[in-house]
Amino acid sequence: MTGRVLDWHAFVRTWHAVVAVWLAYAAVRLALQPLLGWEPVDPDDWARLLQVRAWLDGQPFWDVTQYRMNPPQGFSMHWSRLVDLPLAALMLLVGETAAMALVPLLWLLAALFALRAIMVRLDFPPLAFAFGLLVLPLFPMLPATFAPMRIDHHAPQAVLALVCVALLIQNSRWSAIACGLCAAAWMVISLEGLPLVAVLAALYGVRYLVGERALLPWFLGSLAVSAAALAYGTRGPLVTTYCDVLLPGHLLTFAAAAVISAIIPFLPWQDRLAGRAIALTGMGLVCLQLAFALLGPCATNPMAQLDPVLQEWWHGFIAEGLPIWKQSPSVALTLVWTIGIIALGWWRAHCRGLFHQGGALPCTLLFLFAMAAGGYSLLVMRESVVAQLLAIPFAALLMARYLPKARTIAAPLPRIVATLAALGLTTPLFASAFAAPLDDLAPRAGMAPDVRALMEDGSCDYSRLAALEPGLVAAPFDAGLRILGKTDHTILAASYHRNQAPMVDLLTTFTGSVEQARAILSRRQVDYVAICGAAGDVALYRSAAPGNFANALVSGEIPRWLVLDERVSQGALRVYRTAF
């Protein structure tokens, strides 16, 4: 028996345990997938598939414009080819459907290996190690992120953040160089990662401040070189009027920071804490001033420049991009609970002497970065994916402490209650579930009950539009991407913020009067109008005014310049031909 215990203790720390857990999780998810369907899940997944299809069909690598939106100009996209690379490679090897199923699971495998690296570095006890590999499904934001067919950019961003932390708490130049490379890839995929990359740099500064090795120049040097190489390599010349990607101003600021950090160790008084603090503070102020001077208006939030129509009828309902005070109660509680798990887990690690000598600094670095990610998630909800991944090690420590105690209770009912309480304390799953009934009472980012009441029963099969001669379709944002994926049509607009004029036109069409709709659709030379009465965004548009265009289409009060195509229309789906 002792030998078996020792074998289990040794096995759980190996890479074999990671692969075993991943294979089990992947097998369950793939077994369930026939019930869920083998199609992309949301509009961003469809858009990613369209981007890779266009590339494999011959569109230039540097050109990520979506030409089937708002033809002939197309839709300018800020997306990066870095996310396309693994998907395209697997599509060529195993086909489109298998690639979409496997890519998210491969990102999950990378996340599990990063978690293992963190737990090895912090010398987790075996039981906590096991929980760290198994607990991911109990964090509400994570299972869907790594589910088959979820091929958007959120999973790679979160995994790169987790890998950066695993490298941050190591103690070598090579780990700092690798961290800089991963941080650069993270920002090339989405500039939304910039604030947390700045936190990474600050934590490398903390390592120097407390007298550890001077790894900051290696991190910043790698960041500067890698960011320039990846930005130019995946986007070509960085000549753009948009502020949502890495720009020369960013790259020059990174380079300046790398040079200054390399000089700092040779300045006077660097053997003293005060001297190091003054030098690091000066570097931060210089780089901040340089960034504002080089970036100008692009140093602010690009979403602040949205047209009021987009703010009212689009961005204000994109829950993943909104702060905590605009979230539903269940989501808001999940965000706060995640931060609480991180804080309580860190207290458990430090105040109860769980780590051996030498583990205090890496544990504190992990805690500080996790808290920064948790704080960021309060401003941008989708950052909670990063925060919840970083909360897993802390949750594992808490579980290893409280679950065994709960299981030692002799009486069955108290034991069950204590076990559920331990799980509820150490993960946000139950907190989110218990708060869900409040969502209807206090809707924030979601739609109010009176708006949801406008949704018809049923569903819509957009593949039916493939029977029509290809043309330009005006359809709500979410439906448009599915129409592109299942047919040869083009669409007027989709929800990508660089392209405000066609987006405003589409929203004005559905929320405005019938006369406004006719003027816009005629000017845009639209061939078809498609609308799904069961869709949430259509219900939202209907709530704008009783007699607007969306209500006219759903109620059957069809203007004379539209003709219902009864062959394609079915159930809640209505497809009209224009006859201007």
XYZ file of C-alpha atoms in Angstrom:
580
model
C 0.000 0.000 0.000
C 2.813 2.426 0.867
C 4.472 1.738 -2.468
C 1.249 2.506 -4.295
C 0.879 5.799 -2.412
C 4.440 6.737 -3.282
C 3.838 5.785 -6.910
C 0.716 7.968 -7.024
C 2.564 10.863 -5.415
C 5.325 10.606 -8.008
C 2.996 10.094 -10.985
C 0.801 13.141 -10.355
C 3.791 15.467 -10.833
C 4.834 13.988 -14.193
C 3.887 15.047 -17.702
C 2.166 11.695 -18.061
C -0.459 12.853 -15.544
C -1.080 15.989 -17.606
C -1.588 13.959 -20.761
C -3.852 11.475 -18.945
C -6.083 14.245 -17.588
C -6.184 15.930 -20.988
C -7.053 12.717 -22.815
C -9.902 12.013 -20.398
C -11.274 15.540 -20.726
C -10.901 15.527 -24.515
C -12.616 12.149 -24.798
C -15.616 13.356 -22.793
C -15.920 16.591 -24.759
C -15.624 14.880 -28.131
C -18.148 12.227 -27.079
C -20.638 14.982 -26.238
C -20.002 16.972 -29.404
C -22.497 15.117 -31.654
C -25.226 16.376 -29.312
C -23.910 19.943 -29.551
C -23.113 20.037 -33.262
C -19.989 20.246 -35.384
C -20.255 23.912 -36.323
C -18.536 27.037 -34.981
C -20.248 28.250 -31.831
C -20.516 32.031 -32.045
C -19.967 34.759 -34.668
C -16.264 35.180 -33.837
C -15.708 31.452 -34.389
C -17.406 31.720 -37.771
C -15.314 34.775 -38.634
C -12.099 32.918 -37.717
C -13.116 30.039 -39.968
C -13.886 32.462 -42.824
C -10.499 34.122 -42.367
C -8.643 30.806 -42.608
C -10.751 29.650 -45.545
C -9.948 32.867 -47.439
C -6.233 32.458 -46.731
C -6.181 28.839 -47.866
C -8.138 29.867 -50.964
C -5.375 32.266 -51.958
C -5.885 35.533 -50.078
C -2.449 37.020 -49.195
C -1.058 36.205 -45.754
C -0.791 39.863 -44.747
C -4.289 40.706 -45.975
C -6.878 39.809 -43.312
C -9.657 41.912 -44.852
C -13.013 40.153 -45.025
C -14.094 40.948 -48.585
C -17.451 39.209 -48.292
C -18.578 41.860 -45.819
C -19.530 45.269 -47.237
C -18.333 44.453 -50.764
C -16.358 45.513 -52.676
C -14.324 47.391 -50.026
C -14.618 44.594 -47.496
C -14.284 44.777 -43.723
C -10.952 45.788 -42.205
C -10.052 43.329 -39.429
C -7.571 43.788 -36.596
C -7.138 40.030 -36.198
C -3.753 38.323 -36.339
C -2.640 35.445 -38.536
C -0.902 33.925 -35.490
C -4.221 32.410 -34.410
C -4.862 31.187 -37.962
C -1.632 29.179 -38.172
C -2.519 26.086 -36.070
C -6.061 26.003 -37.429
C -4.887 26.226 -41.040
C -2.220 23.566 -40.514
C -4.699 21.086 -39.028
C -7.308 21.890 -41.686
C -4.789 20.846 -44.327
C -3.903 17.683 -42.400
C -7.202 16.375 -41.043
C -9.928 18.505 -42.579
C -11.982 21.478 -41.447
C -14.322 19.897 -38.899
C -11.632 17.844 -37.150
C -9.352 20.879 -37.002
C -12.042 22.991 -35.337
C -12.601 20.236 -32.790
C -8.913 19.681 -32.007
C -7.413 23.192 -31.919
C -9.226 24.339 -28.726
C -8.299 21.071 -27.024
C -4.643 21.558 -27.965
C -4.755 25.003 -26.347
C -6.149 23.276 -23.257
C -3.207 20.862 -23.276
C -0.809 23.806 -23.320
C -2.710 25.382 -20.398
C -2.443 22.188 -18.351
C 1.305 21.987 -18.963
C 1.664 25.621 -17.881
C -0.290 24.874 -14.694
C 1.974 21.896 -14.060
C 5.061 24.106 -14.460
C 3.672 26.566 -11.905
C 2.892 23.821 -9.403
C 6.289 22.165 -9.857
C 8.068 25.478 -9.292
C 6.065 26.105 -6.115
C 6.503 22.516 -4.893
C 2.822 21.705 -4.486
C 1.977 18.677 -2.340
C 0.576 15.736 -4.340
C -3.094 16.245 -3.463
C -3.009 19.944 -4.365
C -1.152 19.015 -7.557
C -3.925 16.609 -8.530
C -6.629 19.188 -7.835
C -4.716 21.720 -9.921
C -4.980 19.446 -12.952
C -8.611 18.421 -12.388
C -10.433 21.527 -11.168
C -10.634 23.523 -14.430
C -14.239 22.454 -15.296
C -15.443 24.042 -12.029
C -14.482 27.537 -13.215
C -17.464 28.825 -15.230
C -15.520 30.839 -17.823
C -13.098 28.066 -18.781
C -14.914 24.986 -20.190
C -16.521 26.949 -23.033
C -13.226 28.672 -23.863
C -11.534 25.334 -24.573
C -14.535 23.523 -26.034
C -14.349 21.908 -29.485
C -15.379 24.297 -32.273
C -14.377 27.387 -30.197
C -11.679 28.622 -32.547
C -11.650 32.348 -31.765
C -8.653 34.140 -30.229
C -9.632 34.058 -26.552
C -8.095 30.670 -25.742
C -4.627 31.423 -27.173
C -4.567 34.795 -25.409
C -5.364 33.200 -22.055
C -2.871 30.368 -22.550
C -0.083 32.782 -23.464
C -0.844 34.763 -20.298
C -0.628 31.581 -18.212
C 2.635 30.550 -19.878
C 4.063 34.014 -19.197
C 3.376 33.586 -15.483
C 4.892 30.091 -15.470
C 8.043 31.632 -16.973
C 7.968 34.713 -14.726
C 8.366 32.639 -11.569
C 11.354 30.742 -12.970
C 14.823 32.085 -12.284
C 16.830 32.043 -15.493
C 17.633 34.315 -18.398
C 16.123 31.832 -20.832
C 12.816 31.890 -18.993
C 12.792 35.704 -19.136
C 13.564 35.613 -22.868
C 10.794 33.073 -23.477
C 8.415 35.174 -21.374
C 9.148 38.200 -23.567
C 8.418 36.164 -26.695
C 5.092 34.875 -25.326
C 4.101 38.348 -24.130
C 4.808 39.724 -27.614
C 2.668 37.019 -29.239
C -0.101 37.776 -26.746
C -0.146 41.476 -27.717
C 0.088 40.747 -31.442
C -3.029 38.601 -31.122
C -4.818 41.293 -29.107
C -3.589 44.659 -27.876
C -5.945 44.121 -24.940
C -3.071 42.185 -23.377
C -0.886 45.305 -23.121
C -1.902 46.303 -19.546
C -1.061 42.843 -18.187
C 2.194 42.731 -20.139
C 3.049 46.008 -18.415
C 2.326 44.243 -15.116
C 4.752 41.478 -16.157
C 7.449 44.082 -16.757
C 6.689 45.652 -13.372
C 7.033 42.272 -11.649
C 10.399 41.668 -13.309
C 11.222 45.093 -11.917
C 10.141 43.883 -8.473
C 12.554 40.973 -8.785
C 15.370 43.433 -9.437
C 14.167 45.741 -6.670
C 14.384 43.033 -4.006
C 17.907 42.148 -5.055
C 17.264 39.118 -7.253
C 18.894 38.560 -10.624
C 18.564 41.366 -13.168
C 16.159 39.564 -15.514
C 14.249 42.702 -16.540
C 16.599 43.585 -19.454
C 16.294 40.051 -20.839
C 12.510 40.166 -20.669
C 12.228 43.629 -22.192
C 14.868 42.947 -24.830
C 13.060 39.798 -25.918
C 9.735 41.632 -25.835
C 11.034 44.448 -28.046
C 12.636 42.161 -30.640
C 9.806 39.598 -30.657
C 7.042 42.201 -30.838
C 8.684 43.885 -33.822
C 9.327 40.568 -35.584
C 5.819 39.203 -34.990
C 4.036 42.476 -35.745
C 5.837 43.066 -39.048
C 5.934 39.359 -39.879
C 2.182 38.846 -39.517
C 0.878 42.245 -40.624
C 3.506 43.637 -42.964
C 4.285 47.382 -42.887
C 2.566 48.885 -39.845
C 1.016 51.793 -41.737
C -2.480 52.160 -40.334
C -4.842 54.765 -38.964
C -6.248 52.286 -36.445
C -5.267 52.152 -32.787
C -6.167 48.532 -32.044
C -2.882 46.828 -33.024
C 0.785 47.191 -32.117
C 2.123 50.356 -33.755
C 5.656 51.690 -34.279
C 5.094 53.852 -31.185
C 4.617 50.745 -29.060
C 7.669 49.059 -30.535
C 9.897 52.093 -30.007
C 8.714 52.352 -26.400
C 9.538 48.675 -25.808
C 12.987 49.195 -27.334
C 13.642 52.255 -25.171
C 12.579 50.362 -22.060
C 14.918 47.495 -22.961
C 17.888 49.839 -23.427
C 17.235 51.761 -20.195
C 16.794 48.541 -18.194
C 20.122 47.272 -19.502
C 21.836 50.475 -18.357
C 20.238 50.602 -14.900
C 22.443 47.920 -13.239
C 25.524 50.031 -14.061
C 24.166 53.215 -12.483
C 25.385 54.405 -9.063
C 23.810 53.140 -5.833
C 22.320 50.016 -7.412
C 23.560 48.061 -4.421
C 20.941 49.874 -2.343
C 17.173 49.437 -2.357
C 16.542 53.179 -2.656
C 18.889 53.470 -5.644
C 17.152 50.617 -7.462
C 13.729 52.082 -6.696
C 14.710 55.514 -8.050
C 16.150 53.996 -11.222
C 13.093 51.833 -11.912
C 10.695 54.705 -11.211
C 12.635 56.952 -13.575
C 12.546 54.323 -16.304
C 8.776 53.944 -15.912
C 8.154 57.677 -16.124
C 10.374 58.092 -19.175
C 8.741 55.186 -21.029
C 5.241 56.359 -20.130
C 5.967 59.858 -21.424
C 7.543 58.423 -24.569
C 4.507 56.206 -25.226
C 2.071 59.113 -24.965
C 4.265 61.269 -27.206
C 4.639 58.571 -29.888
C 1.102 57.190 -29.809
C -0.886 60.384 -29.420
C -4.640 59.638 -29.629
C -3.866 55.909 -29.843
C -2.770 55.962 -26.208
C -6.477 55.964 -25.263
C -9.202 53.319 -25.541
C -10.149 52.867 -29.236
C -13.700 51.932 -28.240
C -14.174 55.451 -26.864
C -14.541 56.695 -30.456
C -17.552 54.535 -31.349
C -20.539 56.090 -33.086
C -23.428 56.666 -30.627
C -25.632 54.247 -32.600
C -23.044 51.498 -32.064
C -22.721 52.351 -28.385
C -26.493 52.120 -27.909
C -27.421 49.083 -30.011
C -24.228 47.032 -30.197
C -21.298 47.565 -27.841
C -23.499 48.173 -24.806
C -24.790 44.605 -25.171
C -21.425 42.859 -25.732
C -21.175 41.572 -22.179
C -17.628 40.216 -22.515
C -16.256 43.712 -23.194
C -18.096 45.516 -20.388
C -17.104 46.274 -16.755
C -18.508 44.562 -13.691
C -21.143 47.224 -12.997
C -22.764 46.399 -16.342
C -22.762 42.620 -15.826
C -25.563 40.389 -14.651
C -25.439 39.473 -10.928
C -24.208 35.918 -11.579
C -21.307 37.109 -13.726
C -20.433 39.943 -11.347
C -20.332 37.528 -8.414
C -18.154 35.127 -10.414
C -15.636 37.897 -11.088
C -15.458 38.889 -7.417
C -15.405 35.277 -6.206
C -12.415 34.519 -8.436
C -10.450 37.356 -6.857
C -11.456 36.074 -3.430
C -10.140 32.597 -4.248
C -6.802 34.085 -5.318
C -6.512 36.153 -2.135
C -7.577 33.337 0.191
C -5.286 30.848 -1.546
C -2.313 33.191 -1.192
C -3.103 33.656 2.495
C -3.219 29.885 2.858
C 0.162 29.522 1.130
C 1.991 32.173 3.136
C 0.363 32.231 6.518
C 0.315 28.457 6.982
C 3.882 27.811 5.842
C 2.893 25.532 2.989
C 5.897 26.355 0.810
C 9.470 25.490 1.549
C 12.056 28.203 1.936
C 12.671 29.954 -1.372
C 9.073 29.684 -2.563
C 7.812 32.952 -1.098
C 8.891 35.242 -3.969
C 7.565 33.144 -6.876
C 4.303 32.585 -5.001
C 3.992 36.325 -4.392
C 4.723 37.093 -8.043
C 2.000 34.648 -9.077
C -0.381 36.226 -6.579
C 0.312 39.787 -7.738
C -0.163 38.941 -11.406
C -3.321 36.942 -10.671
C -4.739 39.861 -8.691
C -3.890 42.222 -11.548
C -5.735 39.938 -13.965
C -8.669 39.760 -11.555
C -8.743 43.536 -11.298
C -8.583 43.852 -15.089
C -11.543 41.468 -15.393
C -13.613 43.942 -13.367
C -13.107 46.424 -16.222
C -13.230 44.003 -19.187
C -15.163 40.850 -18.369
C -13.478 38.560 -20.926
C -10.211 38.969 -19.028
C -11.814 36.742 -16.405
C -10.628 33.773 -18.502
C -7.042 34.742 -17.626
C -7.970 35.439 -14.005
C -9.692 32.081 -13.569
C -6.777 30.160 -15.070
C -4.464 31.914 -12.626
C -6.861 31.192 -9.755
C -6.595 27.423 -10.297
C -3.347 26.932 -8.300
C -4.817 28.858 -5.374
C -8.072 26.908 -5.581
C -6.075 23.671 -5.584
C -4.307 24.669 -2.364
C -7.609 25.435 -0.692
C -9.182 22.187 -1.861
C -6.245 20.169 -0.596
C -6.770 21.776 2.799
C -10.559 21.668 3.218
C -11.867 18.724 1.188
C -9.990 16.034 3.186
C -11.328 17.560 6.397
C -14.864 17.473 5.015
C -14.480 13.835 3.996
C -13.456 12.788 7.521
C -16.849 13.742 8.968
C -18.579 10.512 9.982
C -22.247 11.469 9.592
C -23.364 11.295 5.918
C -25.462 14.463 5.724
C -22.932 16.774 7.435
C -20.187 15.201 5.323
C -22.078 15.964 2.104
C -22.848 19.508 3.217
C -19.220 20.114 4.226
C -17.953 18.695 0.930
C -20.267 20.922 -1.103
C -19.294 23.896 1.044
C -15.600 23.212 0.440
C -16.195 23.037 -3.309
C -18.344 26.158 -3.202
C -15.716 28.091 -1.271
C -12.812 27.127 -3.490
C -14.416 27.580 -6.952
C -16.829 30.178 -8.380
C -19.174 27.580 -9.903
C -21.761 27.401 -7.120
C -21.664 31.134 -6.453
C -22.481 31.756 -10.103
C -25.259 29.155 -10.130
C -26.901 30.469 -6.943
C -26.882 34.049 -8.271
C -28.311 33.094 -11.691
C -31.986 33.523 -10.605
C -31.188 37.180 -9.859
C -30.194 37.835 -13.471
C -33.802 38.305 -14.585
C -34.465 40.678 -11.704
C -31.437 42.874 -12.379
C -30.519 42.599 -16.088
C -27.485 44.626 -17.017
C -25.444 43.555 -20.021
C -28.222 41.192 -21.070
C -31.695 42.018 -22.309
C -34.560 42.863 -20.006
C -37.412 40.336 -19.710
C -39.776 42.568 -21.723
C -37.284 42.522 -24.596
C -36.797 38.760 -24.414
C -40.584 38.406 -24.605
C -40.346 39.690 -28.190
C -38.380 36.589 -29.231
C -40.343 34.016 -31.204
C -40.115 30.301 -30.538
C -38.021 28.051 -32.749
C -34.711 28.399 -34.546
C -33.433 29.452 -37.953
C -31.510 27.425 -40.511
C -29.430 29.915 -42.465
C -28.139 27.234 -44.814
C -31.504 27.518 -46.590
C -30.235 30.749 -48.167
C -27.790 28.667 -50.215
C -30.700 27.884 -52.567
C -30.787 31.552 -53.635
C -28.624 33.085 -56.328
C -25.630 34.678 -54.545
C -26.221 38.301 -53.632
C -25.771 40.948 -50.947
C -27.736 40.132 -47.767
C -28.756 42.536 -45.025
C -29.004 40.451 -41.870
C -28.415 41.164 -38.154
C -24.781 40.916 -37.075
C -24.878 37.465 -35.511
C -26.812 35.912 -38.399
C -24.543 37.459 -41.024
C -21.473 35.402 -40.112
C -23.455 32.161 -40.254
C -24.833 33.117 -43.661
C -21.283 33.669 -44.914
C -20.166 30.333 -43.492
C -23.027 28.315 -44.990
C -23.643 30.045 -48.325
C -21.917 31.951 -51.135
C -23.662 35.241 -50.333
C -22.040 38.458 -49.157
C -23.376 40.530 -46.253
C -23.715 44.219 -45.569
C -22.028 44.261 -42.158
C -20.873 42.316 -39.112
C -19.808 43.381 -35.613
C -16.191 44.483 -36.111
C -15.558 47.972 -34.813
C -13.213 49.336 -37.466
C -16.052 49.446 -39.984
C -18.427 51.855 -38.341
C -20.239 53.258 -41.419
C -21.737 49.959 -42.694
C -22.393 48.840 -39.105
C -24.341 52.026 -38.391
C -26.248 51.600 -41.652
C -27.278 48.061 -40.731
C -28.367 48.979 -37.205
C -30.260 52.025 -38.474
C -31.974 49.806 -41.050
C -33.436 47.449 -38.454
C -34.057 49.917 -35.612
C -35.280 52.796 -37.774
C -38.392 53.390 -39.827
C -39.380 51.515 -42.970
C -38.590 54.638 -45.014
C -35.065 54.846 -43.536
C -34.538 51.156 -44.268
C -35.570 51.564 -47.902
C -33.189 54.474 -48.417
C -30.214 52.629 -46.898
C -30.854 49.278 -48.577
C -31.379 50.937 -51.955
C -28.196 52.989 -51.615
C -26.256 49.867 -50.576
C -27.797 47.839 -53.444
C -28.898 45.026 -51.116
C -30.445 41.976 -52.814
C -31.942 40.154 -49.824
C -33.077 40.905 -46.289
C -32.932 37.992 -43.821
C -34.268 38.110 -40.285
C -34.807 35.492 -37.572
C -37.658 36.280 -35.207
C -36.191 33.872 -32.614
C -32.877 35.757 -32.358
C -32.046 37.908 -29.350
C -30.567 40.763 -31.378
C -33.743 40.941 -33.486
C -35.814 41.229 -30.292
C -33.521 44.052 -29.208
C -34.015 45.890 -32.505
C -37.792 45.450 -32.232
C -37.724 47.176 -28.842
C -36.396 50.393 -30.411
C -39.810 51.518 -31.737
C -43.174 49.781 -32.305
C -43.396 50.491 -36.025
C -39.740 50.122 -37.027
C -38.394 47.979 -39.862
C -37.580 44.943 -37.669
C -41.146 44.841 -36.332
C -42.562 45.208 -39.836
C -40.547 42.227 -41.089
C -41.477 39.964 -38.170
C -45.153 40.945 -38.044
C -45.684 40.458 -41.778
C -46.396 44.133 -42.521
C -44.177 43.918 -45.585
C -43.539 47.067 -47.619
C -44.249 46.831 -51.334
C -40.558 46.944 -52.237
C -39.933 43.603 -50.501
C -41.084 40.144 -51.616
C -41.162 37.211 -49.183
C -39.332 34.182 -50.576
C -41.615 31.416 -49.342
C -39.340 28.676 -50.671
C -36.449 29.700 -48.382
C -38.362 31.149 -45.431
C -39.237 28.658 -42.739
C -40.453 28.990 -39.158
C -38.901 32.043 -37.527
C -36.658 32.655 -40.553
C -37.958 35.179 -43.070
C -36.042 35.972 -46.238
C -37.116 38.805 -48.529
C -36.032 39.849 -52.011
C -35.707 43.570 -52.650
C -37.612 45.126 -55.562
C -36.535 48.740 -55.734
